[in-house]
PDB file of C-alpha atoms in Angstrom:
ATOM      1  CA  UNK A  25     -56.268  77.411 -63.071  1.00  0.00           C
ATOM      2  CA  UNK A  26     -53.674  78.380 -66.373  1.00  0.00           C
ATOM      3  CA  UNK A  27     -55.429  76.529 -69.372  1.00  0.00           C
ATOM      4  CA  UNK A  28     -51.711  75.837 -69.879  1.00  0.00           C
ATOM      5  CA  UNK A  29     -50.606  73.596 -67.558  1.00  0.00           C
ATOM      6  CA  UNK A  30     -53.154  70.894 -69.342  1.00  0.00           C
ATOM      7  CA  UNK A  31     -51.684  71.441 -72.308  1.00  0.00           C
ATOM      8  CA  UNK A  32     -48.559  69.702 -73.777  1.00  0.00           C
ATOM      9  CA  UNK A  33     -47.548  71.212 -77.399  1.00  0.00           C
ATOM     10  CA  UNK A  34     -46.224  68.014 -78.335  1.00  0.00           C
ATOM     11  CA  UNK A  35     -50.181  66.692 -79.104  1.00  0.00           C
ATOM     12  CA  UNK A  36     -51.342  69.960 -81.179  1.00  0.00           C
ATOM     13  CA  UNK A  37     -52.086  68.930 -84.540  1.00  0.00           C
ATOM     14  CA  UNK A  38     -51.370  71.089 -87.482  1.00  0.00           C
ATOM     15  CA  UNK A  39     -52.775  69.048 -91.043  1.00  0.00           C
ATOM     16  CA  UNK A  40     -54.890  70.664 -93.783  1.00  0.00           C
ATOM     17  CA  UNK A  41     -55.377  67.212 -95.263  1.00  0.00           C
ATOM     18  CA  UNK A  42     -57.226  66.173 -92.375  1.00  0.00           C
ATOM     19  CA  UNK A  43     -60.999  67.085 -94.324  1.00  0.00           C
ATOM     20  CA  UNK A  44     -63.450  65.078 -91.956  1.00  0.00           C
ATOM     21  CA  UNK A  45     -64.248  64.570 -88.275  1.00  0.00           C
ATOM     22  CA  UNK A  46     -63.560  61.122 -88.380  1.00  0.00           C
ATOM     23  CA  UNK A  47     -60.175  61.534 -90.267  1.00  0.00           C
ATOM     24  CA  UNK A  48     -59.465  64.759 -86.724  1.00  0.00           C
ATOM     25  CA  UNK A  49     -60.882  62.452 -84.146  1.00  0.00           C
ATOM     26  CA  UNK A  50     -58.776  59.328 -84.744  1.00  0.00           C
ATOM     27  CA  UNK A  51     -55.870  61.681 -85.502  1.00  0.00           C
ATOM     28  CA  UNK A  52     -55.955  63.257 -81.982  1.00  0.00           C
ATOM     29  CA  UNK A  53     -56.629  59.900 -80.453  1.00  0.00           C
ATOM     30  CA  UNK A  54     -53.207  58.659 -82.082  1.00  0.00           C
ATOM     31  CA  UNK A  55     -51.430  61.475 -80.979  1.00  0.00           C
ATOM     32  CA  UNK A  56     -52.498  61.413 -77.523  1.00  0.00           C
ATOM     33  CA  UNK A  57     -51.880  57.499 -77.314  1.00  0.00           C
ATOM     34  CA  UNK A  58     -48.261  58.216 -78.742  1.00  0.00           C
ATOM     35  CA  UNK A  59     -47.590  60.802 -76.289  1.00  0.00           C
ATOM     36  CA  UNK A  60     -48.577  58.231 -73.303  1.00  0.00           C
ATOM     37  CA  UNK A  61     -52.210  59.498 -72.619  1.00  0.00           C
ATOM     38  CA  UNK A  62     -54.362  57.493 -72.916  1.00  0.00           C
ATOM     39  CA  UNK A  63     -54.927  53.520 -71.545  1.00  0.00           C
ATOM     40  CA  UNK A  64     -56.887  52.327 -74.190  1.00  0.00           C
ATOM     41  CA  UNK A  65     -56.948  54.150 -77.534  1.00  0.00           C
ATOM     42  CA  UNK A  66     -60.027  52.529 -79.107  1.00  0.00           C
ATOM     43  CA  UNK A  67     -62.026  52.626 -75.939  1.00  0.00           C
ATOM     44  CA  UNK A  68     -61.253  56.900 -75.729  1.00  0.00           C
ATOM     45  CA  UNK A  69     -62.042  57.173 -79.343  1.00  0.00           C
ATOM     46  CA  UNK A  70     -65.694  55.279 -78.596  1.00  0.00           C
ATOM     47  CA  UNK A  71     -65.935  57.897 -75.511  1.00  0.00           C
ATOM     48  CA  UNK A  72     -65.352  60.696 -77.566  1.00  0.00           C
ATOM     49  CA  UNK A  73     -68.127  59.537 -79.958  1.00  0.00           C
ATOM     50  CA  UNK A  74     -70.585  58.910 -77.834  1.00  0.00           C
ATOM     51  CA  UNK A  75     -70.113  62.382 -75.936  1.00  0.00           C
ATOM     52  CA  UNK A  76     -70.198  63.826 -79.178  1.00  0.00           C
ATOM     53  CA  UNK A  77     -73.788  61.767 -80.022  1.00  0.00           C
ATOM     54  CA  UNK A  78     -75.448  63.981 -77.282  1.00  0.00           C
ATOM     55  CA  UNK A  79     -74.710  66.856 -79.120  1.00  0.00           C
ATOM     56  CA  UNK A  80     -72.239  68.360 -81.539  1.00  0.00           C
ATOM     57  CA  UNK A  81     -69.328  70.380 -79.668  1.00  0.00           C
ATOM     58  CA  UNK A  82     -69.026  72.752 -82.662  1.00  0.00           C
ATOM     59  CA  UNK A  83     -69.346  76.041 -81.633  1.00  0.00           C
ATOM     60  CA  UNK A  84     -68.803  79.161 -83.595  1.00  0.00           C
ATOM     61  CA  UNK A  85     -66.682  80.796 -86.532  1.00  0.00           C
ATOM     62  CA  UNK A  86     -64.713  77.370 -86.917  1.00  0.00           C
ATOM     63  CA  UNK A  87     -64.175  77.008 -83.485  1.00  0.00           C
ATOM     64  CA  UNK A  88     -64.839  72.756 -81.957  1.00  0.00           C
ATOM     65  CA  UNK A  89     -64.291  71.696 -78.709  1.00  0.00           C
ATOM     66  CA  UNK A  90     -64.706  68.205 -77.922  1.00  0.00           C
ATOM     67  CA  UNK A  91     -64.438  67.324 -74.704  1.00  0.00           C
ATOM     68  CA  UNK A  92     -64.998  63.613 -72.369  1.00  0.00           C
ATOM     69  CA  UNK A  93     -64.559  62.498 -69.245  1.00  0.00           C
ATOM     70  CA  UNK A  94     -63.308  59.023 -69.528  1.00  0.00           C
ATOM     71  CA  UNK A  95     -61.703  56.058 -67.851  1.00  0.00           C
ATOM     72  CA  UNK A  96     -59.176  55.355 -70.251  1.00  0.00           C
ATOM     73  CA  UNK A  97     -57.735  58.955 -70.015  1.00  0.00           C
ATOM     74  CA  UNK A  98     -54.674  58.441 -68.103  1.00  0.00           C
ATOM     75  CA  UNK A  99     -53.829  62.367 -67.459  1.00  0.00           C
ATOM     76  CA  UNK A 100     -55.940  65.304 -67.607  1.00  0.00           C
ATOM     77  CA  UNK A 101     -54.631  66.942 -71.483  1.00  0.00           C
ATOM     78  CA  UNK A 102     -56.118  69.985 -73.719  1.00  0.00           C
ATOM     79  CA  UNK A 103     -55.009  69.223 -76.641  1.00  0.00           C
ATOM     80  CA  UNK A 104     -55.010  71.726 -80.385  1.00  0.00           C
ATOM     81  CA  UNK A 105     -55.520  70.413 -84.148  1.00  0.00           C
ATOM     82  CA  UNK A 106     -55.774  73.146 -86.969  1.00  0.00           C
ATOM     83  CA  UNK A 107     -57.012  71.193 -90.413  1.00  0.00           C
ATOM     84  CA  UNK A 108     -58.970  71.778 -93.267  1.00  0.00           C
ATOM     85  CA  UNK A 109     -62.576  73.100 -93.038  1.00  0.00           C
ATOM     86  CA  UNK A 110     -64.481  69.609 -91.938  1.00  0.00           C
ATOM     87  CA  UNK A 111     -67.501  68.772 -94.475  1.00  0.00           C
ATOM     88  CA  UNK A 112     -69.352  66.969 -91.649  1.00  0.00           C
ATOM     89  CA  UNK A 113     -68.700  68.956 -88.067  1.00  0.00           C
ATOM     90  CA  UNK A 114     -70.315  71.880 -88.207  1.00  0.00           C
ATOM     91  CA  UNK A 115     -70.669  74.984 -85.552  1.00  0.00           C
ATOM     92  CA  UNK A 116     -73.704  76.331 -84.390  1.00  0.00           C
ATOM     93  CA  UNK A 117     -73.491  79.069 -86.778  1.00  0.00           C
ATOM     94  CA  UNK A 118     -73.155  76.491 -89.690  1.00  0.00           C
ATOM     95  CA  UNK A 119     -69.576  77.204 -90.246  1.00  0.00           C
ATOM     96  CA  UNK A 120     -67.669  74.515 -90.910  1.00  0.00           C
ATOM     97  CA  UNK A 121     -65.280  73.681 -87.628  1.00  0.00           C
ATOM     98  CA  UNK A 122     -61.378  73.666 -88.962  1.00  0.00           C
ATOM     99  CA  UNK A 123     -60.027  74.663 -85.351  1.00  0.00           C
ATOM    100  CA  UNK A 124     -60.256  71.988 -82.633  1.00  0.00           C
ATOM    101  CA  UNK A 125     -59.458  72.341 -78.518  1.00  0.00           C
ATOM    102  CA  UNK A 126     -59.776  68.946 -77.191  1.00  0.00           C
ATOM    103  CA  UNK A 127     -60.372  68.380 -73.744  1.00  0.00           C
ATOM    104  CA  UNK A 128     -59.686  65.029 -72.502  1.00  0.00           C
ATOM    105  CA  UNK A 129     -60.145  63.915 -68.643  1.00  0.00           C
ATOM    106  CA  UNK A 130     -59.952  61.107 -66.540  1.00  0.00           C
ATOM    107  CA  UNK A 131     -63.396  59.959 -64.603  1.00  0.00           C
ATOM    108  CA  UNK A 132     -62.159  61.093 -61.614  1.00  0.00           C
ATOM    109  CA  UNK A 133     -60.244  64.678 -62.706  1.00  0.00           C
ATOM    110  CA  UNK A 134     -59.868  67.081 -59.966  1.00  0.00           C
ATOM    111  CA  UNK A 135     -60.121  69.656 -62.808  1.00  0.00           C
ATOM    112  CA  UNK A 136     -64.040  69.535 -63.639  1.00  0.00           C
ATOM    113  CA  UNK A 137     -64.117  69.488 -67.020  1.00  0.00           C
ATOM    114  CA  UNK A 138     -67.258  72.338 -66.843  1.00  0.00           C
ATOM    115  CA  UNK A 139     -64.540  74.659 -65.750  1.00  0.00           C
ATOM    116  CA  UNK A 140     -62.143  74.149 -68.135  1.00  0.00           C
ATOM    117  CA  UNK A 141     -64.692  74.447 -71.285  1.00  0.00           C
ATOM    118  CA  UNK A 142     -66.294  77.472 -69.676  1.00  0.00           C
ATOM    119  CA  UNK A 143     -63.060  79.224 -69.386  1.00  0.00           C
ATOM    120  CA  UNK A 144     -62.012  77.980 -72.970  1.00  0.00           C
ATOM    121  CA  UNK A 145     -65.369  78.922 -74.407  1.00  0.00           C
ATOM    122  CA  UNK A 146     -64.833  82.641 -72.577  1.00  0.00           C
ATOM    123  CA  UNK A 147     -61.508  83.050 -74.495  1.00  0.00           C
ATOM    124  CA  UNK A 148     -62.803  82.427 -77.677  1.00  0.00           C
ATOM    125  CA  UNK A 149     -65.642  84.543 -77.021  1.00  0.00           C
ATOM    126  CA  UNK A 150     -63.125  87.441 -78.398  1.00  0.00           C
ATOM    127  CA  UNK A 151     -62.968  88.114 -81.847  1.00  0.00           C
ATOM    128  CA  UNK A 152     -59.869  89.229 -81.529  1.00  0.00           C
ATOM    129  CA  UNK A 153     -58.272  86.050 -79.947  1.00  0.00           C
ATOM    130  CA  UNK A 154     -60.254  83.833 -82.407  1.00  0.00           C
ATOM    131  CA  UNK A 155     -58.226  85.397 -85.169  1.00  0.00           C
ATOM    132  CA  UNK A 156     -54.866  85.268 -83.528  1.00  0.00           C
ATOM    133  CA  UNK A 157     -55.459  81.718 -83.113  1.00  0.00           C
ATOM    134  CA  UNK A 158     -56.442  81.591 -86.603  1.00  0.00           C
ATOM    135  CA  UNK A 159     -53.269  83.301 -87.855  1.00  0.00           C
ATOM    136  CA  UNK A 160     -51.316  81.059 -84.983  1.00  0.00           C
ATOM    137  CA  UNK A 161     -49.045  78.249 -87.067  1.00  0.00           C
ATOM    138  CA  UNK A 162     -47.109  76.597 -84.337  1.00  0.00           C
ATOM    139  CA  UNK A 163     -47.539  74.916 -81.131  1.00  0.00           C
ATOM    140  CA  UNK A 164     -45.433  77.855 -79.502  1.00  0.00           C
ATOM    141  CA  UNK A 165     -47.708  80.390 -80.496  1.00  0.00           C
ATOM    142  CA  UNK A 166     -50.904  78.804 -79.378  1.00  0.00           C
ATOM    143  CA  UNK A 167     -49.726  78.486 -76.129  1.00  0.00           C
ATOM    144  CA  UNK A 168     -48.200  81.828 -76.032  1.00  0.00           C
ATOM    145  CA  UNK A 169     -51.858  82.931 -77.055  1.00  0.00           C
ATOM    146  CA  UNK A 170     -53.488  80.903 -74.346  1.00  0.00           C
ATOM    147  CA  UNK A 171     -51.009  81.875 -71.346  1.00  0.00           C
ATOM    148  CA  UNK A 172     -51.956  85.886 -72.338  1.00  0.00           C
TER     149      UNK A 172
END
């Protein structure tokens, strides 16, 4: 499975003025309700939450991926927001997360979503692709970076 085909560039998110995970979370919850997404915006955004309640999906060097399963997903998406360094979501290695993969799937997803964030998590086990993400500034280039 190409972490690619779940992606669609027209979600990614690039806004250094977004300084909170609140501010990120409802951001990518617009975008993916403008781009057709999801069937009930305010019902995703409580999923989201209360996946992220178990425990924090920060995970290291800046890097977040927040990830549900959820009934108001209409199409399996991966989506990519790039903001400010967030004061209140924090990685495991107490960086502060400013790099976001979001992984958003229906209930009943052929794709299990374990798959998808192992294979995510894999990729940005490299230093070296951490960084080119880092330096990445456009949709294009993420998913140039991510079909390598």
């Amino acid at each position: 499975m190409s972490l690619v085909t779940l992606t669609d560039k027209n979600t990614f998110i690039f806004d250094p003025s977004i300084s909170n995970k609140n501010e990120l979370f409802n951001s990518l919850t617009d975008v993916l309700n403008e781009n057709g997404y999801l069937k009930n915006k305010k019902k995703f955004l409580k999923d989201l939450y209360k996946r992220e309640e178990i425990v924090s999906t920060g995970i290291e060097d800046g890097f977040g991926i927040p990830h549900t399963q959820s009934k108001y997903i209409n199409k399996p998406i991966i989506t990519f927001a790039k903001t400010a360094h967030l004061s209140d979501y924090i990685a495991l290695d107490d960086t502060q997360i400013n790099i976001v993969f979001l992984i958003a799937l229906p209930q009943n997803a052929h794709h299990s979503h374990l798959d998808i964030l192992s294979e995510l998590a894999k990729l940005l086990m490299d230093a070296s692709f951490r960084q080119s993400i880092k330096d990445a500034s456009t949709a294009d280039e993420i998913i140039k970076l991510l079909s390598e």
